[in-house]
CSV table of C-alpha atoms and ligand atoms in Angstrom, one decimal:
chain,number,residue,atom,x,y,z
G,21,UNK,CA,63.3,294.5,-79.4
G,22,UNK,CA,59.7,294.4,-80.7
G,23,UNK,CA,60.0,290.7,-81.6
G,24,UNK,CA,61.1,290.0,-78.0
G,25,UNK,CA,58.2,292.0,-76.6
G,26,UNK,CA,55.7,290.2,-78.8
G,27,UNK,CA,57.1,286.9,-77.6
G,28,UNK,CA,56.7,288.0,-73.9
G,29,UNK,CA,53.1,289.2,-74.7
G,30,UNK,CA,52.2,285.9,-76.3
G,31,UNK,CA,53.4,284.2,-73.1
G,32,UNK,CA,51.0,286.4,-71.1
G,33,UNK,CA,53.8,288.4,-69.5
G,34,UNK,CA,53.4,292.1,-68.5
G,35,UNK,CA,56.2,294.3,-69.7
G,36,UNK,CA,57.6,297.3,-67.6
G,37,UNK,CA,59.7,299.9,-69.3
G,38,UNK,CA,62.2,302.4,-67.8
G,39,UNK,CA,63.7,304.8,-70.4
G,40,UNK,CA,66.9,306.5,-69.4
G,41,UNK,CA,69.9,308.3,-70.7
G,42,UNK,CA,72.2,306.1,-68.7
G,43,UNK,CA,75.0,306.9,-66.2
G,44,UNK,CA,72.7,305.1,-63.8
G,45,UNK,CA,72.2,306.1,-60.2
G,46,UNK,CA,70.0,305.1,-57.3
G,47,UNK,CA,67.1,307.2,-58.8
G,48,UNK,CA,67.1,305.0,-61.9
G,49,UNK,CA,67.4,301.9,-59.8
G,50,UNK,CA,64.3,302.9,-57.8
G,51,UNK,CA,62.4,303.2,-61.1
G,52,UNK,CA,63.6,299.7,-62.1
G,53,UNK,CA,62.5,298.2,-58.8
G,54,UNK,CA,59.0,299.8,-59.3
G,55,UNK,CA,59.1,298.3,-62.9
G,56,UNK,CA,59.9,294.9,-61.5
G,57,UNK,CA,57.1,295.2,-59.0
G,58,UNK,CA,54.5,296.1,-61.6
G,59,UNK,CA,55.4,293.7,-64.4
G,60,UNK,CA,56.9,290.3,-65.2
G,61,UNK,CA,59.6,291.5,-67.6
G,62,UNK,CA,61.7,294.6,-67.2
G,63,UNK,CA,63.1,296.6,-70.2
G,64,UNK,CA,65.6,299.3,-69.6
G,65,UNK,CA,66.6,301.6,-72.4
G,66,UNK,CA,69.8,303.7,-72.4
G,67,UNK,CA,69.9,306.3,-75.1
G,68,UNK,CA,71.3,309.8,-75.0
G,69,UNK,CA,68.7,311.3,-77.3
G,70,UNK,CA,70.3,314.0,-79.5
G,71,UNK,CA,67.0,315.6,-80.4
G,72,UNK,CA,66.2,316.7,-76.9
G,73,UNK,CA,69.4,318.8,-76.5
G,74,UNK,CA,69.5,322.3,-77.9
G,75,UNK,CA,72.5,323.9,-79.6
G,76,UNK,CA,75.1,324.8,-76.9
G,77,UNK,CA,73.7,322.2,-74.4
G,78,UNK,CA,75.6,319.3,-73.0
G,79,UNK,CA,74.9,316.5,-75.5
G,80,UNK,CA,78.5,315.8,-76.2
G,81,UNK,CA,79.7,316.0,-72.6
G,82,UNK,CA,76.7,314.2,-71.0
G,83,UNK,CA,78.2,311.6,-68.7
G,84,UNK,CA,78.4,308.1,-70.1
G,85,UNK,CA,79.7,304.8,-68.7
G,86,UNK,CA,78.2,301.9,-70.7
G,87,UNK,CA,80.1,299.1,-68.9
G,88,UNK,CA,79.2,300.2,-65.5
G,89,UNK,CA,75.5,300.7,-66.6
G,90,UNK,CA,75.4,297.1,-68.0
G,91,UNK,CA,76.7,295.7,-64.6
G,92,UNK,CA,74.1,297.8,-62.7
G,93,UNK,CA,71.3,296.8,-65.0
G,94,UNK,CA,72.1,293.1,-64.7
G,95,UNK,CA,72.3,293.4,-60.9
G,96,UNK,CA,68.9,295.2,-60.9
G,97,UNK,CA,67.3,292.2,-62.7
G,98,UNK,CA,66.8,293.9,-66.1
G,99,UNK,CA,65.5,291.4,-68.6
G,100,UNK,CA,66.3,293.4,-71.7
G,101,UNK,CA,68.8,296.3,-71.9
G,102,UNK,CA,67.8,298.2,-75.1
G,103,UNK,CA,70.6,300.5,-76.3
G,104,UNK,CA,69.7,301.7,-79.8
G,105,UNK,CA,72.0,303.6,-82.0
G,106,UNK,CA,71.0,307.2,-83.0
G,107,UNK,CA,71.4,306.3,-86.7
G,108,UNK,CA,68.9,303.4,-86.4
G,109,UNK,CA,66.3,305.4,-84.4
G,110,UNK,CA,66.6,308.6,-86.6
G,111,UNK,CA,67.1,307.0,-90.0
G,112,UNK,CA,68.3,309.2,-92.8
G,113,UNK,CA,65.4,311.4,-94.0
G,114,UNK,CA,63.6,311.4,-90.6
G,115,UNK,CA,61.5,314.6,-90.4
G,116,UNK,CA,58.5,313.9,-88.1
G,117,UNK,CA,58.5,315.3,-84.6
G,118,UNK,CA,55.8,315.6,-82.0
G,119,UNK,CA,54.7,318.9,-80.7
G,120,UNK,CA,52.4,319.8,-77.7
G,121,UNK,CA,50.4,323.0,-77.5
G,122,UNK,CA,50.6,324.2,-73.9
G,123,UNK,CA,52.6,322.2,-71.3
G,124,UNK,CA,56.0,322.9,-72.9
G,125,UNK,CA,55.3,326.6,-72.7
G,126,UNK,CA,56.3,326.6,-69.0
G,127,UNK,CA,59.3,325.9,-66.8
G,128,UNK,CA,62.1,324.1,-68.7
G,129,UNK,CA,60.3,324.5,-72.0
G,130,UNK,CA,60.9,328.2,-72.0
G,131,UNK,CA,64.7,328.1,-71.7
G,132,UNK,CA,65.1,324.8,-73.6
G,133,UNK,CA,63.2,325.5,-76.9
G,134,UNK,CA,62.3,322.2,-78.7
G,135,UNK,CA,63.4,320.1,-75.7
G,136,UNK,CA,60.0,318.5,-75.1
G,137,UNK,CA,59.4,317.9,-78.8
G,138,UNK,CA,62.6,315.8,-78.7
G,139,UNK,CA,61.5,314.1,-75.5
G,140,UNK,CA,58.0,313.3,-76.7
G,141,UNK,CA,59.3,312.1,-80.1
G,142,UNK,CA,61.9,309.7,-78.6
G,143,UNK,CA,59.5,308.4,-75.9
G,144,UNK,CA,56.8,307.8,-78.5
G,145,UNK,CA,59.3,305.9,-80.7
G,146,UNK,CA,60.5,303.8,-77.8
G,147,UNK,CA,56.9,303.1,-76.8
G,148,UNK,CA,56.2,301.8,-80.3
G,149,UNK,CA,59.3,299.7,-80.3
G,150,UNK,CA,59.1,298.3,-76.8
G,151,UNK,CA,55.3,298.0,-76.6
G,152,UNK,CA,55.2,298.0,-72.8
G,153,UNK,CA,52.3,297.7,-70.4
G,154,UNK,CA,53.8,300.1,-67.9
G,155,UNK,CA,56.4,302.9,-68.2
G,156,UNK,CA,58.0,304.4,-65.1
G,157,UNK,CA,59.2,308.0,-65.0
G,158,UNK,CA,60.7,310.1,-62.2
G,159,UNK,CA,58.9,313.0,-60.6
G,160,UNK,CA,62.2,314.8,-60.5
G,161,UNK,CA,61.5,315.7,-64.1
G,162,UNK,CA,58.0,316.8,-63.2
G,163,UNK,CA,57.2,318.6,-66.4
G,164,UNK,CA,58.5,315.7,-68.5
G,165,UNK,CA,56.1,313.4,-66.6
G,166,UNK,CA,53.2,315.8,-67.3
G,167,UNK,CA,54.1,316.0,-71.0
G,168,UNK,CA,54.3,312.3,-71.3
G,169,UNK,CA,51.1,311.6,-69.5
G,170,UNK,CA,49.4,314.1,-71.8
G,171,UNK,CA,51.0,312.6,-74.9
G,172,UNK,CA,50.0,309.0,-73.9
G,173,UNK,CA,46.4,310.1,-73.6
G,174,UNK,CA,46.4,312.2,-76.7
G,175,UNK,CA,48.0,309.5,-78.9
G,176,UNK,CA,46.0,306.6,-77.4
G,177,UNK,CA,49.0,304.6,-76.2
G,178,UNK,CA,47.7,301.6,-74.3
G,179,UNK,CA,50.4,302.1,-71.6
G,180,UNK,CA,50.1,302.9,-67.9
G,181,UNK,CA,52.4,305.8,-67.0
G,182,UNK,CA,53.7,305.5,-63.5
G,183,UNK,CA,55.4,308.4,-61.6
G,184,UNK,CA,58.0,307.7,-59.0
G,185,UNK,CA,59.1,310.1,-56.2
G,186,UNK,CA,62.4,311.8,-56.5
G,187,UNK,CA,65.3,309.9,-54.9
G,188,UNK,CA,67.7,312.0,-53.0
G,189,UNK,CA,71.3,311.8,-51.6
G,190,UNK,CA,71.3,311.6,-47.8
G,191,UNK,CA,71.8,315.4,-47.6
G,192,UNK,CA,68.8,316.0,-49.9
G,193,UNK,CA,70.4,316.7,-53.2
G,194,UNK,CA,68.2,315.2,-56.0
G,195,UNK,CA,70.1,312.4,-57.6
G,196,UNK,CA,71.1,313.2,-61.2
G,197,UNK,CA,73.7,311.9,-63.7
G,198,UNK,CA,74.8,315.5,-64.0
G,199,UNK,CA,75.8,315.7,-60.3
G,200,UNK,CA,79.0,313.9,-61.3
G,201,UNK,CA,80.1,317.0,-63.0
G,202,UNK,CA,80.0,319.2,-59.8
G,203,UNK,CA,83.1,320.3,-58.0
G,204,UNK,CA,82.9,320.0,-54.1
G,205,UNK,CA,82.1,323.8,-53.9
G,206,UNK,CA,79.5,323.5,-56.6
G,207,UNK,CA,77.9,320.5,-54.9
G,208,UNK,CA,77.6,322.6,-51.7
G,209,UNK,CA,76.0,325.4,-53.8
G,210,UNK,CA,73.6,322.8,-55.3
G,211,UNK,CA,72.2,322.0,-51.9
G,212,UNK,CA,70.6,325.5,-52.0
G,213,UNK,CA,67.9,324.0,-54.3
G,214,UNK,CA,66.5,321.5,-51.9
G,215,UNK,CA,67.0,323.9,-48.9
G,216,UNK,CA,64.9,326.5,-50.8
G,217,UNK,CA,62.2,324.0,-51.4
G,218,UNK,CA,62.2,322.8,-47.8
G,219,UNK,CA,62.1,326.4,-46.5
G,220,UNK,CA,59.1,327.1,-48.8
G,221,UNK,CA,57.3,324.0,-47.6
G,222,UNK,CA,57.8,325.1,-44.0
G,223,UNK,CA,56.6,328.6,-44.8
G,224,UNK,CA,53.4,327.3,-46.5
G,225,UNK,CA,52.7,325.2,-43.5
G,226,UNK,CA,53.1,328.3,-41.4
G,227,UNK,CA,50.4,330.0,-43.5
G,228,UNK,CA,52.6,332.1,-45.7
G,229,UNK,CA,50.7,331.8,-49.0
G,230,UNK,CA,52.1,334.6,-51.2
G,231,UNK,CA,54.1,332.9,-54.0
G,232,UNK,CA,56.2,335.9,-54.8
G,233,UNK,CA,57.5,336.2,-51.2
G,234,UNK,CA,58.5,332.5,-51.3
G,235,UNK,CA,60.2,332.9,-54.7
G,236,UNK,CA,62.0,336.0,-53.4
G,237,UNK,CA,63.3,334.1,-50.4
G,238,UNK,CA,64.5,331.2,-52.5
G,239,UNK,CA,66.2,333.6,-55.0
G,240,UNK,CA,68.1,335.3,-52.2
G,241,UNK,CA,69.3,332.0,-50.8
G,242,UNK,CA,70.4,330.5,-54.1
G,243,UNK,CA,72.1,333.7,-55.2
G,244,UNK,CA,74.1,333.9,-52.0
G,245,UNK,CA,76.1,330.9,-53.3
G,246,UNK,CA,78.9,331.5,-55.8
G,247,UNK,CA,78.6,330.1,-59.3
G,248,UNK,CA,74.8,329.9,-59.3
G,249,UNK,CA,72.6,331.3,-62.0
G,250,UNK,CA,68.9,330.9,-61.7
G,251,UNK,CA,67.0,329.9,-64.8
G,252,UNK,CA,63.6,330.0,-63.1
G,253,UNK,CA,61.8,329.5,-59.8
G,254,UNK,CA,58.1,329.0,-60.2
G,255,UNK,CA,55.1,328.2,-58.1
G,256,UNK,CA,52.4,326.7,-60.3
G,257,UNK,CA,49.5,324.4,-60.7
G,258,UNK,CA,50.7,320.8,-60.8
G,259,UNK,CA,48.4,319.9,-63.7
G,260,UNK,CA,48.5,322.9,-66.0
G,261,UNK,CA,51.8,324.4,-64.8
G,262,UNK,CA,50.2,327.8,-64.9
G,263,UNK,CA,51.5,330.3,-62.3
G,264,UNK,CA,49.7,330.4,-58.9
G,265,UNK,CA,50.1,333.6,-56.9
G,266,UNK,CA,48.2,332.6,-53.8
G,267,UNK,CA,48.8,329.2,-52.3
G,268,UNK,CA,45.3,328.0,-51.3
G,269,UNK,CA,45.7,324.4,-52.6
G,270,UNK,CA,48.6,322.0,-53.3
G,271,UNK,CA,51.0,323.7,-55.7
G,272,UNK,CA,54.2,322.7,-57.4
G,273,UNK,CA,57.3,324.7,-56.6
G,274,UNK,CA,59.9,324.0,-59.4
G,275,UNK,CA,63.3,325.4,-60.0
G,276,UNK,CA,66.2,325.2,-62.5
G,277,UNK,CA,69.6,326.6,-61.6
G,278,UNK,CA,72.9,326.5,-63.4
G,279,UNK,CA,75.7,325.7,-61.0
G,280,UNK,CA,78.9,326.4,-62.9
G,281,UNK,CA,78.1,324.9,-66.3
G,282,UNK,CA,75.8,322.2,-64.9
G,283,UNK,CA,72.0,322.8,-65.1
G,284,UNK,CA,70.1,321.3,-62.2
G,285,UNK,CA,66.4,321.0,-61.6
G,286,UNK,CA,64.3,320.1,-58.6
G,287,UNK,CA,60.7,320.4,-57.4
G,288,UNK,CA,58.3,319.8,-54.5
G,289,UNK,CA,54.6,319.9,-53.9
G,290,UNK,CA,53.7,322.5,-51.3
G,291,UNK,CA,50.5,321.8,-49.4
G,292,UNK,CA,48.8,324.4,-47.1
G,293,UNK,CA,47.3,323.1,-43.9
G,294,UNK,CA,43.5,323.0,-44.3
A,19,LIG,P1,67.6,310.5,-67.2
A,19,LIG,O1,68.5,309.3,-67.4
A,19,LIG,O2,68.1,311.6,-66.4
A,19,LIG,O3,66.9,310.9,-68.5
A,19,LIG,O4,66.4,309.9,-66.4
A,19,LIG,C1,65.7,308.7,-66.7
A,19,LIG,C2,64.5,308.6,-65.8
A,19,LIG,O5,64.9,308.6,-64.4
A,19,LIG,C3,63.5,309.8,-65.9
A,19,LIG,O6,62.2,309.3,-65.8
A,19,LIG,C4,63.9,310.6,-64.7
A,19,LIG,O7,62.8,311.4,-64.2
A,19,LIG,C5,64.2,309.5,-63.7
A,19,LIG,N1,65.1,310.1,-62.6
A,19,LIG,C6,66.3,310.8,-62.8
A,19,LIG,N2,66.7,311.2,-61.6
A,19,LIG,C7,65.9,310.7,-60.7
A,19,LIG,C8,65.8,310.8,-59.2
A,19,LIG,N3,66.7,311.4,-58.5
A,19,LIG,N4,64.7,310.2,-58.6
A,19,LIG,C9,63.7,309.6,-59.3
A,19,LIG,N5,63.8,309.5,-60.7
A,19,LIG,C10,64.8,310.0,-61.3
């Protein structure tokens, strides 16, 4: 992979990189289109990274369909599909992991201990192997994007990190590989995430600025659906991810909810009218 990148670089080509865990959907494809727009060569990686899953999480059952992904990648104009093997990336004796001080102490980092250490470690390794000019990440994983932007600055990677808005199903559900695991009833319940975010956005426009009230309303709606279990609903500063109690500037509303056994996340920026 690195030899290919070096060759591209010598030819003066700009390399875009989209890292994924596969089971590709329209969200991934949008990131790839953005990658194509930015650079001359597009690298897509598919790797279900074991170190970002905790014990009892869905590493083993994470959806996978390599043949379908290959066909989609080819159609999307991917130049290199990089699908490393875990035994090659984490060679025997590996013991070095990245750690970040503050950002992982919020949102998903609280219930998924060690998750962002795994994410940062794999992304840094992939950055070193792929040596891209641009790397595109989805805003659906807002905290991941924040952690990676920070890591890129802190470790002096010469890579431009590009965020892409969340791609949704026509009814608003944020696209996710994990949606494939939802039963029809669970999928219906899953819509309560985007409905809660949209309700909050409307409330903020109507000058309701108390975060707790908005969180209470969202909690009530989500809990009214069977099989839902809220992990968190937070209104926070989009940069530091610290809680914000009074919405007097753009804030991030982020939530994580288990629907049956499937953990879903979503988020939205809420902007008060000035
Ligand atoms: P994943 O395969 O779920 O690890 O995601 C790979 C990349 O695709 C990450 O940068 C995600 O944030 C991004 N992504 C996943 N779902 C969406 C979506 N619905 N809209 C935009 N980006 C997404």
